[in-house]
Tab-separated table of C-alpha atoms in Angstrom:
chain	number	residue	atom	x	y	z
U	1	MET	CA	112.941	136.475	134.202
U	2	ALA	CA	116.436	135.923	132.400
U	3	THR	CA	119.278	137.492	134.415
U	4	ASP	CA	122.165	139.448	132.745
U	5	SER	CA	125.264	137.566	131.839
U	6	ASN	CA	128.821	138.724	132.857
U	7	ILE	CA	131.132	138.415	130.100
U	8	LEU	CA	135.288	139.035	130.437
U	9	LEU	CA	137.407	139.593	127.609
U	10	VAL	CA	141.102	139.205	128.170
U	11	GLY	CA	143.495	140.887	125.583
U	12	GLN	CA	145.373	143.817	124.487
U	13	VAL	CA	143.812	147.309	123.713
U	14	TYR	CA	145.593	149.158	120.565
U	15	LEU	CA	145.059	152.707	119.404
U	16	ASP	CA	144.809	152.240	115.711
U	17	THR	CA	145.619	154.731	112.836
U	18	ILE	CA	144.053	153.469	109.794
U	19	LEU	CA	145.332	154.630	106.280
U	20	THR	CA	142.927	153.886	103.437
U	21	VAL	CA	144.956	153.797	100.088
U	22	ASP	CA	143.913	153.284	96.420
U	23	ASN	CA	146.723	150.452	96.141
U	24	PHE	CA	149.362	149.025	98.338
U	25	PRO	CA	152.424	151.205	98.070
U	26	GLU	CA	155.551	149.951	96.759
U	27	GLU	CA	158.754	150.288	98.869
U	28	ASP	CA	160.350	153.526	98.880
U	29	SER	CA	157.509	155.501	97.136
U	30	LYS	CA	155.251	158.159	98.248
U	31	LEU	CA	151.349	157.834	98.249
U	32	ARG	CA	148.537	159.964	99.375
U	33	ALA	CA	146.021	158.398	101.598
U	34	THR	CA	142.359	158.861	100.416
U	35	ASP	CA	141.126	158.829	104.276
U	36	VAL	CA	142.786	158.457	107.901
U	37	GLN	CA	140.996	157.205	110.831
U	38	GLN	CA	141.930	156.721	114.333
U	39	ARG	CA	140.230	154.083	116.250
U	40	ARG	CA	140.389	151.771	119.011
U	41	GLY	CA	141.426	148.362	118.215
U	42	GLY	CA	142.846	144.984	119.463
U	43	ASN	CA	140.769	141.682	119.209
U	44	CYS	CA	139.224	141.663	122.433
U	45	LEU	CA	138.185	145.347	122.418
U	46	ASN	CA	136.797	144.771	118.966
U	47	THR	CA	134.695	141.837	120.248
U	48	ALA	CA	133.792	143.944	123.319
U	49	GLU	CA	132.554	146.786	120.883
U	50	VAL	CA	130.154	144.371	119.429
U	51	LEU	CA	129.006	142.417	122.495
U	52	CYS	CA	127.931	145.516	124.330
U	53	GLN	CA	125.467	146.239	122.004
U	54	PHE	CA	123.502	143.331	122.967
U	55	PRO	CA	120.822	143.322	125.741
U	56	LYS	CA	121.312	141.549	129.117
U	57	ILE	CA	125.231	141.294	128.626
U	58	ASN	CA	127.398	143.017	130.973
U	59	THR	CA	130.804	143.310	129.034
U	60	PHE	CA	134.028	143.517	131.077
U	61	LEU	CA	137.365	144.277	129.403
U	62	MET	CA	140.701	143.206	131.046
U	63	SER	CA	143.931	144.985	129.230
U	64	ALA	CA	147.058	146.421	130.203
U	65	LEU	CA	147.018	150.123	129.222
U	66	GLY	CA	149.334	152.967	129.415
U	67	PRO	CA	149.408	155.494	132.609
U	68	LYS	CA	145.782	156.188	133.557
U	69	ASP	CA	146.024	159.790	133.392
U	70	THR	CA	146.835	159.404	129.767
U	71	CYS	CA	143.828	156.981	129.083
U	72	ASP	CA	141.116	159.151	130.493
U	73	THR	CA	139.505	159.615	127.001
U	74	LEU	CA	139.776	156.085	125.898
U	75	LEU	CA	138.159	155.099	129.557
U	76	SER	CA	135.379	157.561	129.076
U	77	GLN	CA	134.520	156.480	125.686
U	78	LEU	CA	134.384	152.893	126.464
U	79	GLU	CA	132.364	153.167	129.559
U	80	ALA	CA	130.014	155.505	127.664
U	81	LYS	CA	129.454	152.372	125.393
U	82	GLY	CA	128.747	150.167	128.341
U	83	ILE	CA	132.228	148.432	128.286
U	84	MET	CA	133.382	148.022	132.009
U	85	THR	CA	136.984	148.818	132.419
U	86	SER	CA	137.303	148.141	136.192
U	87	ALA	CA	139.465	144.968	135.255
U	88	CYS	CA	142.069	147.205	133.315
U	89	LEU	CA	145.622	147.431	134.638
U	90	TYR	CA	147.917	150.620	134.075
U	91	ARG	CA	151.553	150.537	133.146
U	92	LYS	CA	154.240	153.281	132.742
U	93	GLU	CA	154.846	152.477	129.186
U	94	PRO	CA	152.213	153.801	126.496
U	95	THR	CA	149.315	151.986	125.360
U	96	PRO	CA	150.068	149.934	122.316
U	97	SER	CA	149.415	151.300	118.835
U	98	SER	CA	148.971	149.926	115.226
U	99	TYR	CA	149.358	151.524	111.864
U	100	ILE	CA	146.954	149.772	109.256
U	101	ILE	CA	147.319	150.273	105.603
U	102	GLN	CA	144.039	149.506	103.912
U	103	SER	CA	144.166	148.840	100.038
U	104	LYS	CA	140.847	149.710	98.291
U	105	GLN	CA	142.279	147.675	95.213
U	106	THR	CA	142.326	144.210	97.013
U	107	GLY	CA	140.444	144.988	100.356
U	108	THR	CA	143.262	143.759	102.188
U	109	ARG	CA	144.815	145.392	105.279
U	110	THR	CA	148.483	145.498	106.361
U	111	ILE	CA	149.069	146.203	110.025
U	112	ILE	CA	152.382	147.438	111.607
U	113	SER	CA	152.280	147.264	115.499
U	114	ALA	CA	154.388	148.915	118.246
U	115	ASN	CA	154.039	147.231	121.783
U	116	THR	CA	156.458	147.683	124.624
U	117	ILE	CA	153.936	147.238	127.279
U	118	GLN	CA	153.965	144.244	129.885
U	119	ASP	CA	151.304	141.679	129.240
U	120	ILE	CA	149.199	140.861	132.199
U	121	THR	CA	150.527	138.298	134.701
U	122	LYS	CA	148.710	135.369	136.483
U	123	ASN	CA	149.074	137.233	139.918
U	124	GLU	CA	147.623	140.517	138.570
U	125	PHE	CA	144.724	138.327	136.859
U	126	ILE	CA	143.922	136.665	140.081
U	127	GLN	CA	143.965	139.943	141.937
U	128	LYS	CA	141.683	141.789	139.581
U	129	ILE	CA	139.298	138.813	139.469
U	130	GLU	CA	139.082	138.766	143.440
U	131	THR	CA	138.991	142.557	143.517
U	132	ILE	CA	135.953	143.205	141.113
U	133	LYS	CA	133.931	140.333	142.694
U	134	THR	CA	131.988	139.549	139.776
U	135	ARG	CA	130.650	135.947	138.833
U	136	PHE	CA	131.540	135.633	135.212
U	137	ASN	CA	129.349	133.377	132.878
U	138	TRP	CA	132.116	133.521	130.098
U	139	ILE	CA	135.718	134.384	130.026
U	140	HIS	CA	137.366	134.634	126.637
U	141	PHE	CA	141.209	134.737	126.106
U	142	GLU	CA	142.678	136.489	123.065
U	143	GLY	CA	145.493	134.077	122.529
U	144	ARG	CA	148.344	136.184	123.253
U	145	ASN	CA	150.717	136.248	126.304
U	146	VAL	CA	150.221	132.363	126.157
U	147	GLU	CA	152.179	131.026	129.121
U	148	GLU	CA	150.505	133.560	131.398
U	149	ALA	CA	147.190	132.927	129.847
U	150	ALA	CA	147.471	129.266	130.227
U	151	ALA	CA	148.498	129.858	133.891
U	152	GLN	CA	145.363	131.949	134.481
U	153	ILE	CA	143.059	129.434	132.853
U	154	ASP	CA	144.541	126.870	135.054
U	155	TRP	CA	143.879	128.966	138.085
U	156	LEU	CA	140.236	129.648	137.026
U	157	GLU	CA	139.672	125.904	136.289
U	158	SER	CA	140.971	125.271	139.924
U	159	ILE	CA	139.216	127.973	141.776
U	160	SER	CA	135.750	127.424	139.904
U	161	SER	CA	135.926	123.668	140.452
U	162	HIS	CA	136.816	123.835	144.339
U	163	GLU	CA	134.078	126.544	144.812
U	164	GLY	CA	131.324	124.523	142.679
U	165	TRP	CA	130.685	126.961	139.687
U	166	ARG	CA	132.723	125.807	137.074
U	167	SER	CA	129.506	124.131	135.150
U	168	ARG	CA	128.272	127.870	135.139
U	169	LEU	CA	131.770	129.145	133.487
U	170	THR	CA	132.508	129.084	129.761
U	171	ILE	CA	136.313	129.576	128.918
U	172	SER	CA	137.031	130.263	125.257
U	173	VAL	CA	140.294	130.828	123.806
U	174	GLU	CA	141.447	132.093	120.203
U	175	LEU	CA	144.329	130.819	118.276
U	176	GLU	CA	144.654	133.236	115.519
U	177	LYS	CA	148.319	133.696	114.989
U	178	PRO	CA	149.958	130.679	114.273
U	179	ASP	CA	153.634	131.788	114.687
U	180	ARG	CA	152.992	133.083	118.197
U	181	PRO	CA	155.474	131.301	120.513
U	182	ASP	CA	153.750	128.441	122.398
U	183	ILE	CA	150.385	128.936	121.012
U	184	ASP	CA	149.416	125.309	121.045
U	185	MET	CA	149.386	125.443	124.845
U	186	LEU	CA	146.119	126.864	124.708
U	187	LEU	CA	144.522	124.143	122.538
U	188	SER	CA	143.394	121.813	125.475
U	189	ARG	CA	142.490	124.688	127.654
U	190	GLY	CA	139.108	125.891	126.031
U	191	ASP	CA	135.386	124.947	126.332
U	192	VAL	CA	135.183	126.745	122.968
U	193	VAL	CA	138.224	127.139	120.744
U	194	PHE	CA	138.405	129.881	117.840
U	195	PHE	CA	140.825	129.035	115.007
U	196	SER	CA	141.550	131.456	112.085
U	197	LYS	CA	141.964	130.200	108.478
U	198	LEU	CA	145.625	131.555	108.599
U	199	TYR	CA	146.466	129.063	111.702
U	200	ALA	CA	144.770	126.152	109.851
U	201	GLU	CA	146.782	127.028	106.568
U	202	LYS	CA	150.041	127.282	108.409
U	203	ARG	CA	149.308	123.930	109.653
U	204	GLY	CA	148.934	122.532	106.254
U	205	TYR	CA	145.246	122.448	105.607
U	206	ASP	CA	143.210	123.957	102.967
U	207	ASP	CA	139.785	122.808	104.253
U	208	PRO	CA	138.357	123.642	107.538
U	209	SER	CA	136.537	120.584	108.194
U	210	CYS	CA	139.636	118.378	107.779
U	211	PHE	CA	141.371	120.780	109.973
U	212	LEU	CA	138.768	120.567	112.885
U	213	ARG	CA	138.551	116.686	112.570
U	214	ASP	CA	142.304	116.351	112.787
U	215	TYR	CA	142.755	119.039	115.753
U	216	GLN	CA	139.962	117.722	117.691
U	217	THR	CA	141.921	115.214	119.337
U	218	ARG	CA	144.216	117.865	120.583
U	219	CYS	CA	141.339	119.643	122.088
U	220	ARG	CA	139.166	118.882	125.158
U	221	SER	CA	136.793	115.900	124.156
U	222	SER	CA	133.910	118.452	124.981
U	223	ALA	CA	134.995	121.217	123.235
U	224	ILE	CA	133.202	123.232	120.473
U	225	LEU	CA	135.617	124.119	117.819
U	226	PHE	CA	135.216	126.955	115.224
U	227	CYS	CA	137.315	127.870	112.169
U	228	THR	CA	136.531	131.002	110.090
U	229	TRP	CA	137.300	131.037	106.520
U	230	GLY	CA	136.957	134.646	105.190
U	231	ALA	CA	134.360	134.987	102.281
U	232	LYS	CA	133.547	131.154	102.615
U	233	GLY	CA	132.033	131.516	106.128
U	234	ALA	CA	132.814	129.467	108.975
U	235	THR	CA	132.835	125.753	110.047
U	236	CYS	CA	131.944	124.435	113.529
U	237	LEU	CA	132.865	121.007	115.111
U	238	HIS	CA	131.338	119.323	118.293
U	239	HIS	CA	131.318	115.813	119.134
U	240	GLY	CA	132.181	114.718	115.914
U	241	ASN	CA	129.308	116.794	114.081
U	242	ILE	CA	130.204	119.321	111.695
U	243	PHE	CA	128.088	122.347	110.898
U	244	HIS	CA	128.886	124.939	108.355
U	245	SER	CA	127.501	128.340	107.566
U	246	PRO	CA	128.289	130.432	104.535
U	247	ALA	CA	128.937	134.146	104.743
U	248	LEU	CA	126.355	136.603	103.473
U	249	PRO	CA	127.002	137.936	99.773
U	250	VAL	CA	128.648	141.402	100.288
U	251	GLU	CA	128.067	143.798	97.411
U	252	GLN	CA	131.140	145.718	98.569
U	253	VAL	CA	133.870	145.202	101.071
U	254	ILE	CA	134.253	148.245	102.823
U	255	ASP	CA	136.216	147.477	106.239
U	256	THR	CA	137.478	143.859	106.900
U	257	ILE	CA	139.064	145.168	110.267
U	258	GLY	CA	137.552	143.220	113.083
U	259	ALA	CA	135.469	140.840	111.035
U	260	GLY	CA	136.792	137.849	112.941
U	261	ASP	CA	136.594	139.499	116.420
U	262	THR	CA	132.824	140.349	115.424
U	263	PHE	CA	132.254	136.411	114.713
U	264	VAL	CA	133.745	135.583	117.932
U	265	ALA	CA	130.991	138.369	119.595
U	266	GLY	CA	128.420	136.698	117.822
U	267	ILE	CA	129.325	132.987	118.871
U	268	ILE	CA	129.804	134.288	122.472
U	269	CYS	CA	126.418	136.080	122.463
U	270	TYR	CA	124.176	133.326	120.898
U	271	LEU	CA	125.765	130.513	122.620
U	272	ASN	CA	125.550	132.264	126.051
U	273	GLN	CA	121.967	133.036	125.429
U	274	GLY	CA	121.190	129.109	124.778
U	275	TYR	CA	120.994	128.847	121.016
U	276	GLY	CA	121.913	125.722	119.257
U	277	LEU	CA	125.296	125.562	117.442
U	278	ASP	CA	123.726	125.763	114.001
U	279	VAL	CA	121.820	128.980	114.705
U	280	ALA	CA	124.821	130.444	116.730
U	281	LEU	CA	127.147	129.703	113.750
U	282	GLN	CA	124.700	131.235	111.136
U	283	CYS	CA	124.112	134.306	113.019
U	284	ALA	CA	127.505	135.151	113.766
U	285	CYS	CA	128.515	134.638	110.266
U	286	HIS	CA	125.905	137.046	108.965
U	287	LEU	CA	127.103	139.559	111.907
U	288	ALA	CA	130.552	139.319	110.603
U	289	SER	CA	129.564	139.801	107.010
U	290	LYS	CA	127.454	142.876	108.007
U	291	LYS	CA	130.623	144.174	109.672
U	292	VAL	CA	132.666	143.836	106.424
U	293	SER	CA	130.175	145.897	104.330
U	294	GLN	CA	130.591	149.020	107.060
U	295	PHE	CA	133.328	150.967	108.561
U	296	GLY	CA	133.562	150.290	112.332
U	297	PHE	CA	131.322	148.344	114.852
U	298	GLU	CA	128.465	150.612	115.230
U	299	ARG	CA	124.842	149.318	115.051
U	300	LEU	CA	125.766	145.832	114.084
U	301	ALA	CA	123.453	144.161	116.833
C-alpha cells in the first residue's frame, strides 16, 4: 500500500485584495471596480492550496507571518483545508499584503505589494525542521530570500547526505523574478528547477527550448528543468531531452492569478507519484489551464 508523501513549501504568504476593473486605469484617474475579492496569496501558499486537494499528500507550509493572535482566522482556514502550519513563524510586523488590479479588457493583473516582514533565516529553518520531526519527500523553495534559501538548501544537502536519506528527498527551486538580487545562486541548488517566461525573456530568450538548453550547464547535470510560457504551455528538459506540452484552449480567461503556482503544484504532485516527465508536464499544463478558466483554486484536483 502506498504511503502518504510529506511535502514542504517554503515561501511568503500574502493577504491579497483583488480589484477587477473593465480596463486598466490611467494615472490620476477615478475608476469603479466591478468586483472586489480578498484572498490568501503568495506563490507557495497558492501551490499549497492546490496540492492539498490531492490524496496521499501531506502539505506543509513554512512562512513568516504577523503576530500569531492576528493570524487565527488565516491559520484556521489553512488547517481546515489540510495545509499544515506547524512550520510557520510569527513576527511583530504584519503579514505582507498585495493589491492586485485585474483588467477584464486584457486579462492582465498588476500587483502592488507591501512587505516589511523579516524573511526566514537559516537557523530558524533548521530549528523548525528539527522541531516538527517530519521526514519530507519534497521541499520546494519559492526563490525569494535568496542567500538564506541557498544556505537552507546547503544545510539540507549536508544533513540528508550524512543521515542517508538524500536519495529520498527532492529539492525544487523557482526562479520567477529575474531582477531579484542574486537569484541565480539557486540555479545549481535544485533537483527540479522552475523558470518563468519573464525570467527567460529578461535573459534574452524568446524560445523556451533554446533557453533551457543554454541554461542546463548552469544547473545540476541531473536536474529536471521546466519553463512555463503562458498560453503556449510549458517545456521541460532532462538529460538533453526536450518535452513540450501545450496549454488547453481556454474559452474565456477568468483569473490568471496563481496559474504558474498551479503548474508547480501539478509537477510536484505527478512527479512525486512516479509519473513520467511527459505525463507530468501534460497534466500540470492542463491543471494550469483549468485554473485560468475559474476564480480561485477550489476543485482543481
